[in-house]
CSV table of C-alpha atoms in Angstrom, one decimal:
chain,number,residue,atom,x,y,z
A,1,LEU,CA,-8.9,-27.2,-8.4
A,2,PRO,CA,-7.7,-30.1,-10.6
A,3,GLU,CA,-4.3,-28.6,-10.4
A,4,VAL,CA,-4.4,-28.6,-6.6
A,5,ALA,CA,-5.4,-32.2,-6.6
A,6,HIS,CA,-2.6,-33.0,-9.1
A,7,PHE,CA,0.0,-31.2,-7.0
A,8,ALA,CA,-1.1,-33.0,-3.8
A,9,ARG,CA,-0.9,-36.4,-5.5
A,10,LEU,CA,2.6,-35.7,-6.9
A,11,PHE,CA,3.8,-34.3,-3.6
A,12,GLN,CA,2.8,-37.4,-1.7
A,13,GLU,CA,4.3,-39.7,-4.3
A,14,GLU,CA,7.6,-37.9,-4.1
A,15,ASN,CA,7.8,-37.1,-0.3
A,16,ASP,CA,7.4,-39.1,2.9
A,17,THR,CA,7.0,-36.2,5.3
A,18,LEU,CA,5.4,-32.8,5.5
A,19,ASN,CA,6.1,-30.8,8.7
A,20,GLY,CA,4.1,-27.7,7.7
A,21,LEU,CA,1.8,-26.4,5.1
A,22,ILE,CA,1.3,-22.7,4.4
A,23,ASN,CA,-1.8,-21.9,2.3
A,24,ASN,CA,-1.2,-18.4,0.9
A,25,ALA,CA,-3.2,-18.4,-2.4
A,26,GLY,CA,-5.4,-15.4,-3.0
A,27,THR,CA,-7.0,-13.4,-5.8
A,28,MET,CA,-9.1,-10.3,-6.0
A,29,THR,CA,-10.3,-9.0,-9.3
A,30,PRO,CA,-10.2,-5.3,-9.9
A,31,PRO,CA,-13.1,-3.2,-8.6
A,32,GLY,CA,-15.8,-2.9,-11.2
A,33,SER,CA,-15.1,-6.4,-12.5
A,34,SER,CA,-17.9,-8.8,-13.1
A,35,ARG,CA,-18.0,-12.3,-11.7
A,36,SER,CA,-15.4,-14.7,-13.2
A,37,PHE,CA,-15.3,-18.4,-13.1
A,38,THR,CA,-12.9,-21.3,-13.1
A,39,PRO,CA,-13.1,-23.9,-16.0
A,40,GLU,CA,-15.2,-26.0,-13.5
A,41,GLY,CA,-17.8,-23.2,-13.2
A,42,LEU,CA,-16.8,-22.1,-9.7
A,43,GLU,CA,-16.7,-18.4,-8.9
A,44,MET,CA,-13.0,-17.4,-9.0
A,45,HIS,CA,-12.7,-15.8,-5.5
A,46,PHE,CA,-14.4,-18.7,-3.9
A,47,ALA,CA,-12.4,-21.3,-5.8
A,48,THR,CA,-9.0,-19.6,-5.2
A,49,ASN,CA,-9.3,-18.1,-1.8
A,50,THR,CA,-11.5,-20.7,0.0
A,51,LEU,CA,-11.6,-24.0,-1.8
A,52,SER,CA,-8.0,-24.3,-3.0
A,53,GLY,CA,-6.5,-24.1,0.5
A,54,TRP,CA,-9.2,-26.4,1.9
A,55,LEU,CA,-8.7,-29.0,-0.8
A,56,LEU,CA,-4.9,-28.9,-0.5
A,57,THR,CA,-5.1,-29.3,3.3
A,58,TYR,CA,-7.7,-32.1,3.0
A,59,LEU,CA,-5.6,-34.0,0.4
A,60,LEU,CA,-2.4,-33.6,2.4
A,61,LEU,CA,-3.9,-34.6,5.7
A,62,PRO,CA,-2.6,-38.2,5.6
A,63,ILE,CA,1.1,-37.1,5.2
A,64,LEU,CA,0.6,-34.2,7.7
A,65,LYS,CA,-0.8,-36.7,10.3
A,66,LYS,CA,2.0,-39.2,9.5
A,67,THR,CA,4.6,-36.5,10.2
A,68,ALA,CA,3.0,-35.2,13.4
A,69,PRO,CA,3.6,-32.9,15.0
A,70,SER,CA,2.9,-30.8,11.9
A,71,ARG,CA,1.1,-27.5,11.3
A,72,VAL,CA,-1.1,-25.8,8.8
A,73,ILE,CA,-1.1,-22.1,8.4
A,74,ASN,CA,-3.7,-20.3,6.4
A,75,VAL,CA,-2.8,-16.8,5.4
A,76,SER,CA,-5.8,-14.5,5.4
A,77,SER,CA,-6.3,-10.7,5.3
A,78,GLY,CA,-7.4,-7.9,7.4
A,79,GLY,CA,-10.0,-7.3,4.7
A,80,MET,CA,-12.0,-10.1,6.2
A,81,LEU,CA,-12.7,-7.9,9.2
A,82,THR,CA,-15.2,-5.9,7.0
A,83,GLN,CA,-17.4,-9.0,6.5
A,84,LYS,CA,-19.4,-11.4,8.6
A,85,LEU,CA,-19.8,-14.9,7.2
A,86,ASN,CA,-22.6,-15.2,4.7
A,87,GLY,CA,-23.2,-18.9,4.5
A,88,ASP,CA,-26.2,-18.5,2.3
A,89,ASP,CA,-24.3,-17.1,-0.7
A,90,VAL,CA,-20.7,-18.4,-0.5
A,91,ASP,CA,-20.1,-17.9,-4.3
A,92,PHE,CA,-22.0,-14.6,-4.6
A,93,ALA,CA,-24.6,-16.0,-7.0
A,94,THR,CA,-27.4,-13.9,-5.4
A,95,MET,CA,-25.3,-10.7,-5.1
A,96,ARG,CA,-27.3,-8.0,-6.9
A,97,THR,CA,-24.3,-6.1,-8.2
A,98,PHE,CA,-21.0,-8.1,-8.0
A,99,ASP,CA,-18.5,-6.4,-5.7
A,100,PRO,CA,-15.0,-7.9,-6.0
A,101,VAL,CA,-13.7,-6.2,-2.9
A,102,MET,CA,-16.6,-7.6,-0.9
A,103,ALA,CA,-16.1,-11.0,-2.5
A,104,TYR,CA,-12.5,-11.0,-1.5
A,105,ALA,CA,-13.2,-10.0,2.0
A,106,GLN,CA,-16.0,-12.6,2.3
A,107,THR,CA,-13.7,-15.4,1.1
A,108,LYS,CA,-11.0,-14.4,3.5
A,109,ARG,CA,-13.7,-14.6,6.3
A,110,GLN,CA,-14.5,-18.0,5.0
A,111,GLN,CA,-10.9,-19.0,5.3
A,112,VAL,CA,-10.8,-17.9,9.0
A,113,VAL,CA,-14.0,-19.7,9.8
A,114,LEU,CA,-12.8,-22.9,8.1
A,115,THR,CA,-9.4,-22.7,9.9
A,116,GLY,CA,-11.2,-22.6,13.3
A,117,LYS,CA,-13.3,-25.7,12.2
A,118,TRP,CA,-10.2,-27.6,11.1
A,119,ALA,CA,-8.4,-26.7,14.3
A,120,LYS,CA,-11.2,-28.1,16.4
A,121,LEU,CA,-11.7,-31.2,14.2
A,122,HIS,CA,-8.0,-32.1,14.2
A,123,ALA,CA,-7.0,-30.9,17.7
A,124,GLY,CA,-5.6,-34.2,18.8
A,125,ASP,CA,-4.0,-35.2,15.5
A,126,GLY,CA,-0.7,-33.6,16.2
């Protein structure tokens, strides 16, 4: 996530406008894999699929609002249809046996839920 913050800072230093942002980062470790973590200690699926797009959008909001009308598109996956949101274990810490496919689907569900929340929160921003 430090790389996301670094990119957002550089982008705003070098650009005056941003008409659209497409968040399309995603990862899924192979089935049978154990949990993996970022250098910051965050579970890899959660950090990449959920937090990176959220952080980039948050950090670029000032330039997006300045350039209104602007749009943010979050690319998800049909895999999210297999999961309901589990807000009690967003990083799979209590998952008895880690399932990368379920973790991927759950983080894609998180993306969709967060997208809906962003849309409502910033509906009048342009």
